[in-house]
C-alpha positions as YAML, in Angstrom:
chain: A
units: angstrom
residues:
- id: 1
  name: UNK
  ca: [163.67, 77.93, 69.23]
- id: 2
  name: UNK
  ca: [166.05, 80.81, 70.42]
- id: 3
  name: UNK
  ca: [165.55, 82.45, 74.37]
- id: 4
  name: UNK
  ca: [164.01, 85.47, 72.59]
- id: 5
  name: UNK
  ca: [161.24, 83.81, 70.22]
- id: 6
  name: UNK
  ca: [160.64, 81.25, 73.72]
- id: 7
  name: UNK
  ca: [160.11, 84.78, 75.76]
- id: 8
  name: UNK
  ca: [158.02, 86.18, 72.91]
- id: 9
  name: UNK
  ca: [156.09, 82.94, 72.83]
- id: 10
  name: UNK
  ca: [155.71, 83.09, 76.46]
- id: 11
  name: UNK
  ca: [154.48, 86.77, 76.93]
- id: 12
  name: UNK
  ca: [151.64, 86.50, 74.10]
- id: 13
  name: UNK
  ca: [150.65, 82.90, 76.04]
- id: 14
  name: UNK
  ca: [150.33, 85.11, 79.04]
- id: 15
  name: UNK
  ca: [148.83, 88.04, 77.28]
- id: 16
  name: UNK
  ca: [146.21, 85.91, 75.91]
- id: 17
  name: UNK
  ca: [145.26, 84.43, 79.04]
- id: 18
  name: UNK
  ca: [144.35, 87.13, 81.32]
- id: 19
  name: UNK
  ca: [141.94, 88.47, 77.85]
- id: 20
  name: UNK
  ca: [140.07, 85.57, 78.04]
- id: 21
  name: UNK
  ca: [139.82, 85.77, 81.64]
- id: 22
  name: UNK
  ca: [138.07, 89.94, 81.07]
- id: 23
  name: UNK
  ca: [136.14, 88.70, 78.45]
- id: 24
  name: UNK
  ca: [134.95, 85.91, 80.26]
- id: 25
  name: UNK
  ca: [134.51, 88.08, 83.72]
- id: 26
  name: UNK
  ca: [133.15, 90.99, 81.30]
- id: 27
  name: UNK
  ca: [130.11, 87.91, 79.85]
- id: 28
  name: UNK
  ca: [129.25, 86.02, 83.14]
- id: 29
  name: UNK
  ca: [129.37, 88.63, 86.18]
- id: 30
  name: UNK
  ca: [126.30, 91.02, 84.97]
- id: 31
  name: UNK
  ca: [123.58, 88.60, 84.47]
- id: 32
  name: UNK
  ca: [123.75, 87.29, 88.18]
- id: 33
  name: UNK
  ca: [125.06, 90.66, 89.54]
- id: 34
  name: UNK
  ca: [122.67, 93.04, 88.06]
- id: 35
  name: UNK
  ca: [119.60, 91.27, 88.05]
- id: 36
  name: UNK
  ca: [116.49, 91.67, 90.40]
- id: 37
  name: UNK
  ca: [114.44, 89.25, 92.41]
- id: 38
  name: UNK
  ca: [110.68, 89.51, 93.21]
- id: 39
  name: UNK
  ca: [110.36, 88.97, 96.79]
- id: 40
  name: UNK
  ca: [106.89, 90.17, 96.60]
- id: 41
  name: UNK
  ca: [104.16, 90.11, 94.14]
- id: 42
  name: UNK
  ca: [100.48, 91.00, 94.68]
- id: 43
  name: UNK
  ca: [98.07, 91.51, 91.88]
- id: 44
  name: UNK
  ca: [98.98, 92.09, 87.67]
- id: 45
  name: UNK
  ca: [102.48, 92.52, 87.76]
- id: 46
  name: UNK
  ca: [103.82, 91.85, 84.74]
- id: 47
  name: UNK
  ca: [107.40, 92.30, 82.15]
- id: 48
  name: UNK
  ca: [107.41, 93.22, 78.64]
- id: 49
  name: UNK
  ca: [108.22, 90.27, 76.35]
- id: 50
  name: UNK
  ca: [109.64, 91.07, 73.10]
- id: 51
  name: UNK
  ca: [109.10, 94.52, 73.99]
- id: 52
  name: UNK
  ca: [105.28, 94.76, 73.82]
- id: 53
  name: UNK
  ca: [103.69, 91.60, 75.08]
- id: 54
  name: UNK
  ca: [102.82, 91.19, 78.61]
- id: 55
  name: UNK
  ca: [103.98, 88.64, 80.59]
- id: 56
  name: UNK
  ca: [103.38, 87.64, 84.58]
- id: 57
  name: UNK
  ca: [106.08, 87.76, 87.33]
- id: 58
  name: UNK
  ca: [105.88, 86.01, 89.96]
- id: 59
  name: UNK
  ca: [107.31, 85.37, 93.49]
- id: 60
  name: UNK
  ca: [111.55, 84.43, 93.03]
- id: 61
  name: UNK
  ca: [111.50, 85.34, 89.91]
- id: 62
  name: UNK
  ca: [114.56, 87.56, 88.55]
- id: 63
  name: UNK
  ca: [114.77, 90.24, 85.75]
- id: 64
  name: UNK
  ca: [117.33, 90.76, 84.04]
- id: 65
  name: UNK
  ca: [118.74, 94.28, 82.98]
- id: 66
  name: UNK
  ca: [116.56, 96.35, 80.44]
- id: 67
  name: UNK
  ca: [113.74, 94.50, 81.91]
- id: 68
  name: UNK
  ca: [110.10, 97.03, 81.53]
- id: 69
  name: UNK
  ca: [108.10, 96.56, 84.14]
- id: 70
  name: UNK
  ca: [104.39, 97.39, 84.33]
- id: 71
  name: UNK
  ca: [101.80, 96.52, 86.90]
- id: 72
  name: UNK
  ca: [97.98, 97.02, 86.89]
- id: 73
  name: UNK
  ca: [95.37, 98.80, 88.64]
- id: 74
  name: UNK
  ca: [95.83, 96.39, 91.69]
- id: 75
  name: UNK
  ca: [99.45, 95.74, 90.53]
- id: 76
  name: UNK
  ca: [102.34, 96.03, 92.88]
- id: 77
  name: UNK
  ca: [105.84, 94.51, 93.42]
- id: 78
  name: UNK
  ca: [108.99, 94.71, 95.44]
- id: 79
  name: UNK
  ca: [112.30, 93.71, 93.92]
- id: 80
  name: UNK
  ca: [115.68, 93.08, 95.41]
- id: 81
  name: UNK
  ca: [119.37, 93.73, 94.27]
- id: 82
  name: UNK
  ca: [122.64, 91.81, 94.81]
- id: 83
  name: UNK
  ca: [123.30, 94.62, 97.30]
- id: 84
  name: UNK
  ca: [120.67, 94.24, 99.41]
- id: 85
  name: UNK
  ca: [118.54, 97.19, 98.25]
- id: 86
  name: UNK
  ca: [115.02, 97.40, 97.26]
- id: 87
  name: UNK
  ca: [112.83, 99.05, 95.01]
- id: 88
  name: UNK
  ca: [108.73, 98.96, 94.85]
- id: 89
  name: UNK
  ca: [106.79, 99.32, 92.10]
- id: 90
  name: UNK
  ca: [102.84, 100.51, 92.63]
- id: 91
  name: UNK
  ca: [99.49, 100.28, 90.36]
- id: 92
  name: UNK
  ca: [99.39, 101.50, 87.13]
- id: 93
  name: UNK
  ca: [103.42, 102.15, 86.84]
- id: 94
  name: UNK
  ca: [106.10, 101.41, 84.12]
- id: 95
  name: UNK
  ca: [109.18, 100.94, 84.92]
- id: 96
  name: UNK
  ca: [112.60, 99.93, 82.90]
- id: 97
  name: UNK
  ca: [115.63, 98.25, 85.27]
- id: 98
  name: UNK
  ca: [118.44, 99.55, 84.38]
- id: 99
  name: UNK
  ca: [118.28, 100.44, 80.95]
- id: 100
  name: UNK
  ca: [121.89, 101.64, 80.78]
- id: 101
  name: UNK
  ca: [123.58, 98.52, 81.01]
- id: 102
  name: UNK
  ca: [126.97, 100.47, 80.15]
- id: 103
  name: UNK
  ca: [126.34, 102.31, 83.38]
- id: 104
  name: UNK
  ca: [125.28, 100.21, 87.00]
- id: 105
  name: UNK
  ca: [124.93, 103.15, 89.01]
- id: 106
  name: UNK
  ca: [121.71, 103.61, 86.32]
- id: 107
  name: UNK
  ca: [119.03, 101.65, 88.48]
- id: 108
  name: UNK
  ca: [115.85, 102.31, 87.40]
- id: 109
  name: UNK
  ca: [114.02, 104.61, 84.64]
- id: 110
  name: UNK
  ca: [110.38, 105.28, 85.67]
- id: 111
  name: UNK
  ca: [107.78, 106.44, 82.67]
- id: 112
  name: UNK
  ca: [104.53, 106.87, 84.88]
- id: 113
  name: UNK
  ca: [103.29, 105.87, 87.93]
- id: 114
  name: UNK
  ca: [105.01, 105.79, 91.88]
- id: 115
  name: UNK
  ca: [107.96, 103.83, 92.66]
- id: 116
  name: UNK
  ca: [109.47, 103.55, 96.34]
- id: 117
  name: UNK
  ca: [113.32, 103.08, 96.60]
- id: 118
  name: UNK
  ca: [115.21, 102.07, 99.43]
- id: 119
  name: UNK
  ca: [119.17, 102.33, 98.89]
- id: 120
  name: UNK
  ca: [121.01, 99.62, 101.40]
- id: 121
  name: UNK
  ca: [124.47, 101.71, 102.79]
- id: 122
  name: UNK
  ca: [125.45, 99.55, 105.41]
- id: 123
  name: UNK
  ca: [129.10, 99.64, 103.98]
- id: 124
  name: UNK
  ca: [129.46, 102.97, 102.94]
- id: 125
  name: UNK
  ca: [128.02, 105.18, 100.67]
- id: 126
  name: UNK
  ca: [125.88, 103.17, 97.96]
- id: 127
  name: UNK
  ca: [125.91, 105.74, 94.42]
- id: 128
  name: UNK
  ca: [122.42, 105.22, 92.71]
- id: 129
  name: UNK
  ca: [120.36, 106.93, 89.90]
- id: 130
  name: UNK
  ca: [116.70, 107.17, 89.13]
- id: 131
  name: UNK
  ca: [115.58, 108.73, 85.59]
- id: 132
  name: UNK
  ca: [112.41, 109.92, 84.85]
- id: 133
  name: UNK
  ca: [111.23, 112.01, 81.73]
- id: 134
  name: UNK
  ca: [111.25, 114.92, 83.67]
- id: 135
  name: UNK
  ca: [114.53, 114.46, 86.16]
- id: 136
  name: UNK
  ca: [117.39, 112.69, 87.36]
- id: 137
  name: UNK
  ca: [117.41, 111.52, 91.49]
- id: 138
  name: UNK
  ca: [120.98, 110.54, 92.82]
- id: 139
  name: UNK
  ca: [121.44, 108.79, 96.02]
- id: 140
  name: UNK
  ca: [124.28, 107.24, 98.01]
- id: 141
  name: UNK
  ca: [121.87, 105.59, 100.47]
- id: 142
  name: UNK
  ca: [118.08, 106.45, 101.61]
- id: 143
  name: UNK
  ca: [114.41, 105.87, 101.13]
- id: 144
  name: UNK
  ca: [112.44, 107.71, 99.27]
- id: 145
  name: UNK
  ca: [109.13, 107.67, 96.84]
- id: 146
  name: UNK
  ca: [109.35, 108.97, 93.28]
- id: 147
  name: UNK
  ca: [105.84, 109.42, 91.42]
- id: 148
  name: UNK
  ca: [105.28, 110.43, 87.60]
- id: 149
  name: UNK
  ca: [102.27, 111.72, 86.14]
- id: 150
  name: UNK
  ca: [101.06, 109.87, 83.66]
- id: 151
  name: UNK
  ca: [99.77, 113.31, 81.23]
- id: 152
  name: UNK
  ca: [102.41, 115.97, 82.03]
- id: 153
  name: UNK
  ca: [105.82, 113.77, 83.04]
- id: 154
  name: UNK
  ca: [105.82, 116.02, 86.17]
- id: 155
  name: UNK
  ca: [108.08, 114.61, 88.86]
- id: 156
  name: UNK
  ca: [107.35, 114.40, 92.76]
- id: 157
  name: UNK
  ca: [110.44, 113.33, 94.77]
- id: 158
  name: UNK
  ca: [109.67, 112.68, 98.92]
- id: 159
  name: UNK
  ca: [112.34, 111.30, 101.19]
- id: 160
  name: UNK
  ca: [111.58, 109.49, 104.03]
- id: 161
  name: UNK
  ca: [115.06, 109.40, 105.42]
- id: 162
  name: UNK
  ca: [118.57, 110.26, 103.74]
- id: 163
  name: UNK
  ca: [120.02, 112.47, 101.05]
- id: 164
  name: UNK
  ca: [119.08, 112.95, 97.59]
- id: 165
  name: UNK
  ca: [119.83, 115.24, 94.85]
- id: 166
  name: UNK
  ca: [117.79, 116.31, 91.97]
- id: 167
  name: UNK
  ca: [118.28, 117.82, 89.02]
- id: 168
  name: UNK
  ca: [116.29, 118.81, 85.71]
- id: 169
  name: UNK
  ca: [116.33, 116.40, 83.42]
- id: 170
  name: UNK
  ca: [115.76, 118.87, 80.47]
- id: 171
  name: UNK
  ca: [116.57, 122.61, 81.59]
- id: 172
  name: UNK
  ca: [118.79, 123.48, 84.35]
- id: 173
  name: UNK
  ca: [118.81, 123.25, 88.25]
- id: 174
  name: UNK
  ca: [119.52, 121.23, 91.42]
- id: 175
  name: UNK
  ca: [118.09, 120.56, 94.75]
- id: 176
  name: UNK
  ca: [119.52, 118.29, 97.70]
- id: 177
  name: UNK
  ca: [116.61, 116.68, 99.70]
- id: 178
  name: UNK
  ca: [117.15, 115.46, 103.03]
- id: 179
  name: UNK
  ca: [114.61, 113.75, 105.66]
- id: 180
  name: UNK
  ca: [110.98, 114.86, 105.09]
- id: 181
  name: UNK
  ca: [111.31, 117.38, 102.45]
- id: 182
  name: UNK
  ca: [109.88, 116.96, 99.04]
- id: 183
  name: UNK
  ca: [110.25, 118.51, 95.53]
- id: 184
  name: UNK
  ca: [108.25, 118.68, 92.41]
- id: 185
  name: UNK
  ca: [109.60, 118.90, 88.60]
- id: 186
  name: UNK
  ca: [107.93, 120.66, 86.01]
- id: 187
  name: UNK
  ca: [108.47, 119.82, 82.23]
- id: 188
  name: UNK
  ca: [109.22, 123.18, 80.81]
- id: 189
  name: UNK
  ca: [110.48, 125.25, 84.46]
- id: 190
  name: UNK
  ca: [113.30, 125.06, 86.47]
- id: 191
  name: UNK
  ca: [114.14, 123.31, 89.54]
- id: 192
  name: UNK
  ca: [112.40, 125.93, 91.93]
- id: 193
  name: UNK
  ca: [113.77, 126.02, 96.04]
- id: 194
  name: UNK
  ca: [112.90, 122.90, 97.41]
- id: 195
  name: UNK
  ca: [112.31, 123.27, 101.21]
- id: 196
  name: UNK
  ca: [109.73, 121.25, 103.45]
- id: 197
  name: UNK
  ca: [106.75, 120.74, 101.56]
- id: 198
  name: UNK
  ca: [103.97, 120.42, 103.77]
- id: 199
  name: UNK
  ca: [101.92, 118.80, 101.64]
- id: 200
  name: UNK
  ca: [104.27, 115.83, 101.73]
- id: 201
  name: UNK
  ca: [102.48, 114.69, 105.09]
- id: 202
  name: UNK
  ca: [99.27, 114.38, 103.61]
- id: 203
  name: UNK
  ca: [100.99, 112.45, 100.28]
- id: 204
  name: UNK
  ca: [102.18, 110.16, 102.79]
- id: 205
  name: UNK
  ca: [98.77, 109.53, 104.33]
- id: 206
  name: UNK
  ca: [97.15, 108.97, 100.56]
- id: 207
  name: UNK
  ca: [99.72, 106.66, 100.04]
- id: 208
  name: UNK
  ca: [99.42, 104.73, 102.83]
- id: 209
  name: UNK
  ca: [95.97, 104.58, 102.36]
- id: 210
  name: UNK
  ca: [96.26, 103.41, 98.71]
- id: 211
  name: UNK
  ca: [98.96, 100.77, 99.66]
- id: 212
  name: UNK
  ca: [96.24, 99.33, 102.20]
- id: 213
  name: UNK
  ca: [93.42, 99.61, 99.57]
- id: 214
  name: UNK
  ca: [95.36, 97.73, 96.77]
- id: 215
  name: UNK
  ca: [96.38, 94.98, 99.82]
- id: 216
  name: UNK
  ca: [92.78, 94.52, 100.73]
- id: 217
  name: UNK
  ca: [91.59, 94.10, 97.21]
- id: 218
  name: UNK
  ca: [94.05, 91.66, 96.55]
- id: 219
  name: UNK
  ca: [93.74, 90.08, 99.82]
- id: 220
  name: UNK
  ca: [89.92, 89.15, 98.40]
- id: 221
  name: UNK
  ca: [91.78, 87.38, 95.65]
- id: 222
  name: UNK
  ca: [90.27, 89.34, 92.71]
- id: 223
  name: UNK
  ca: [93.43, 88.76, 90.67]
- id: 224
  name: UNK
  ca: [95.63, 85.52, 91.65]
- id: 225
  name: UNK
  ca: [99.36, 85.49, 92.90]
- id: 226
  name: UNK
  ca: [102.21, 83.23, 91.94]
- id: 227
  name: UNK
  ca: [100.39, 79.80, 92.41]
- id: 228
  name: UNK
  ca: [99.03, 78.14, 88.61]
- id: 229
  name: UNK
  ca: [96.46, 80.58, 88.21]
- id: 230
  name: UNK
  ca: [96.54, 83.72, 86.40]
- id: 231
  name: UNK
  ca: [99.93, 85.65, 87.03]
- id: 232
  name: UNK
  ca: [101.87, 82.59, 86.92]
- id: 233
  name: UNK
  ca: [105.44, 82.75, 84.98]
- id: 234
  name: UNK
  ca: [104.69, 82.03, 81.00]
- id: 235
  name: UNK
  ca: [100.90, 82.91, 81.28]
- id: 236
  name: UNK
  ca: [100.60, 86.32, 79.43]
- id: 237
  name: UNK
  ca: [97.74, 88.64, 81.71]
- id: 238
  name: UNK
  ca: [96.56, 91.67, 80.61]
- id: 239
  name: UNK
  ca: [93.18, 93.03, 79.31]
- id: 240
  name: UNK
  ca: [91.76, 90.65, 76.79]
- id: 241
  name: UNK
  ca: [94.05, 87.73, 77.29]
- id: 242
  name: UNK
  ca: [93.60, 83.99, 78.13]
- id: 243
  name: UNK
  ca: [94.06, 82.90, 81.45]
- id: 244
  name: UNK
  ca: [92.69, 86.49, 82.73]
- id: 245
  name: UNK
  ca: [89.92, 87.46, 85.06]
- id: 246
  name: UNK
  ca: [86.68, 88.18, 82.83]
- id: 247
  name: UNK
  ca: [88.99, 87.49, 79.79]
- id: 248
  name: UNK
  ca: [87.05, 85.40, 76.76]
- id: 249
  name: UNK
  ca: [87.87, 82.03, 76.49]
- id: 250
  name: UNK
  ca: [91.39, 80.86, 74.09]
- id: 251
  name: UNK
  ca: [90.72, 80.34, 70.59]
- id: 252
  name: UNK
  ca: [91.46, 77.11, 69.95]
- id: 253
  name: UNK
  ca: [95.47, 76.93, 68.65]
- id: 254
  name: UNK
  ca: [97.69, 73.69, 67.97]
- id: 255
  name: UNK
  ca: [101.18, 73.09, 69.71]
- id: 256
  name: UNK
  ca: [103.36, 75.94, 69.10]
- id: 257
  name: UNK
  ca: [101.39, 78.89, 68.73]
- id: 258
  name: UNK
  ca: [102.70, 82.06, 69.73]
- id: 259
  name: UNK
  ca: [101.22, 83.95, 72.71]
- id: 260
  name: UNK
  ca: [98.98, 86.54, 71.93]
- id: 261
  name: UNK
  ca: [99.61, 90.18, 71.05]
- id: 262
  name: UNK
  ca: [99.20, 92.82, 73.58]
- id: 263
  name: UNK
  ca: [95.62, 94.08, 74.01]
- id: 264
  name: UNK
  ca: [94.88, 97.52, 73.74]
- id: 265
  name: UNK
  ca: [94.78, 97.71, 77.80]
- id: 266
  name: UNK
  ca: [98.52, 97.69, 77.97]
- id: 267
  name: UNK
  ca: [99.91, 101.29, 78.71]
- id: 268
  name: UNK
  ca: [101.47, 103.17, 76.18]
- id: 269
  name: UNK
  ca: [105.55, 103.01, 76.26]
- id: 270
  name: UNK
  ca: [107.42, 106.85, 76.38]
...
């Protein structure tokens, strides 16, 4: 073999080396990277299996990306990323994480229902998105509570601490929130002046009273958490199924049969 074809031979050796190297970087980084960890569950909590059927989370369990999230009238959750920063999700919510996988800054699309985020920045600033139906929140490192309504995909942004922008998701129009001020987003008008809203106070107060509400209810242990009871990974729990509160008892089924098909308690998907 000449010096020439041994250089050729050589370079394309190389060449194909450091590909399988992206490739294999590109296949095994995002599942542990981008996933999320339940550090606390109380109440239904549940994921969408197969798109439709719930299924229960519990306590150290991770989600992978694309993962819909939807919790219950005594529902709620907190997850954690690899960065260190948080997101909560309340009763009666749904909730996809990160349903752009092409895009990580993309953390969390919320149909209905309140979420609390808390963006970690210890090492600099931390870029972050939230989509709703009605607008898109960007952060670089805060806290703050986003909260849908369920009939008219209205938008209500508070901060707590930090700086967020938000724009219309469908017309035109920014705001940048900083600590204490609040904004809400209409459907069909644009992004008005934001400003202090008052009112936020007295959202604050409903919500804290809510958040002690739904931890008193479950504290009576109306609806089980991690443990073998209901909620447990693999035990579908929603209105109607086995293993629920109040639910009928299982129709007898031999080995193999698949779980059963989503009752018609389970929120409708946007």
């Amino acid at each position: 073999m000449s010096g020439l074809s041994r250089r050729r031979t050589a370079k394309l050796s190389l060449l194909l080396a450091v590909t399988a190297a992206v490739c294999l970087a590109q296949f095994s980084s995002p599942p542990g990277e981008y996933a999320a960890t339940a550090i606390k569950v109380e109440g239904q909590v549940s994921y969408l299996k197969d798109g439709r059927v719930p299924w229960a989370i519990s306590v150290g369990e991770r989600i992978p990306m694309q993962t819909d999230v939807v919790t219950g009238p005594n529902g709620y959750a907190v997850f954690q990323v690899s960065d260190g920063s948080t997101f909560e999700v309340y009763p009666n919510a749904l909730a996809t994480f990160r349903k752009n996988s092409g895009n990580w800054r993309d953390l969390i699309d919320l149909y209905y229902g309140r979420i609390r985020v808390h963006i970690e920045h210890l090492l600099g600033p931390n870029p972050n998105n939230i989509h709703t139906p009605t607008a898109v929140i960007s952060v670089r490192g805060t806290t703050f509570d986003v909260t849908v309504d369920d009939d008219t995909e209205t938008t209500q942004v508070d901060v707590e601490e930090g700086r967020v922008s938000v724009q219309h998701a469908l017309l035109y129009g920014e705001q940048i929130l900083t600590d204490g001020q609040s904004i809400r987003v209409y459907r069909n008008e644009p992004i008005a002046s934001a400003g202090l809203d008052k009112a936020n106070i007295f959202r604050r107060i409903g919500h804290g009273l809510m958040d002690a509400a739904v931890t008193w209810a479950n504290g009576r242990g109306r609806i089980g958490i991690g443990g073998s009871g209901p909620g447990t990974v693999g035990s579908p729990c929603h209105p109607g199924s086995a293993g629920c509160p109040g639910a009928p008892a299982p129709p007898t089924t031999g080995p193999g049969t698949p779980p059963p098909a989503a009752g018609p308690g389970l929120p409708p998907l946007h």
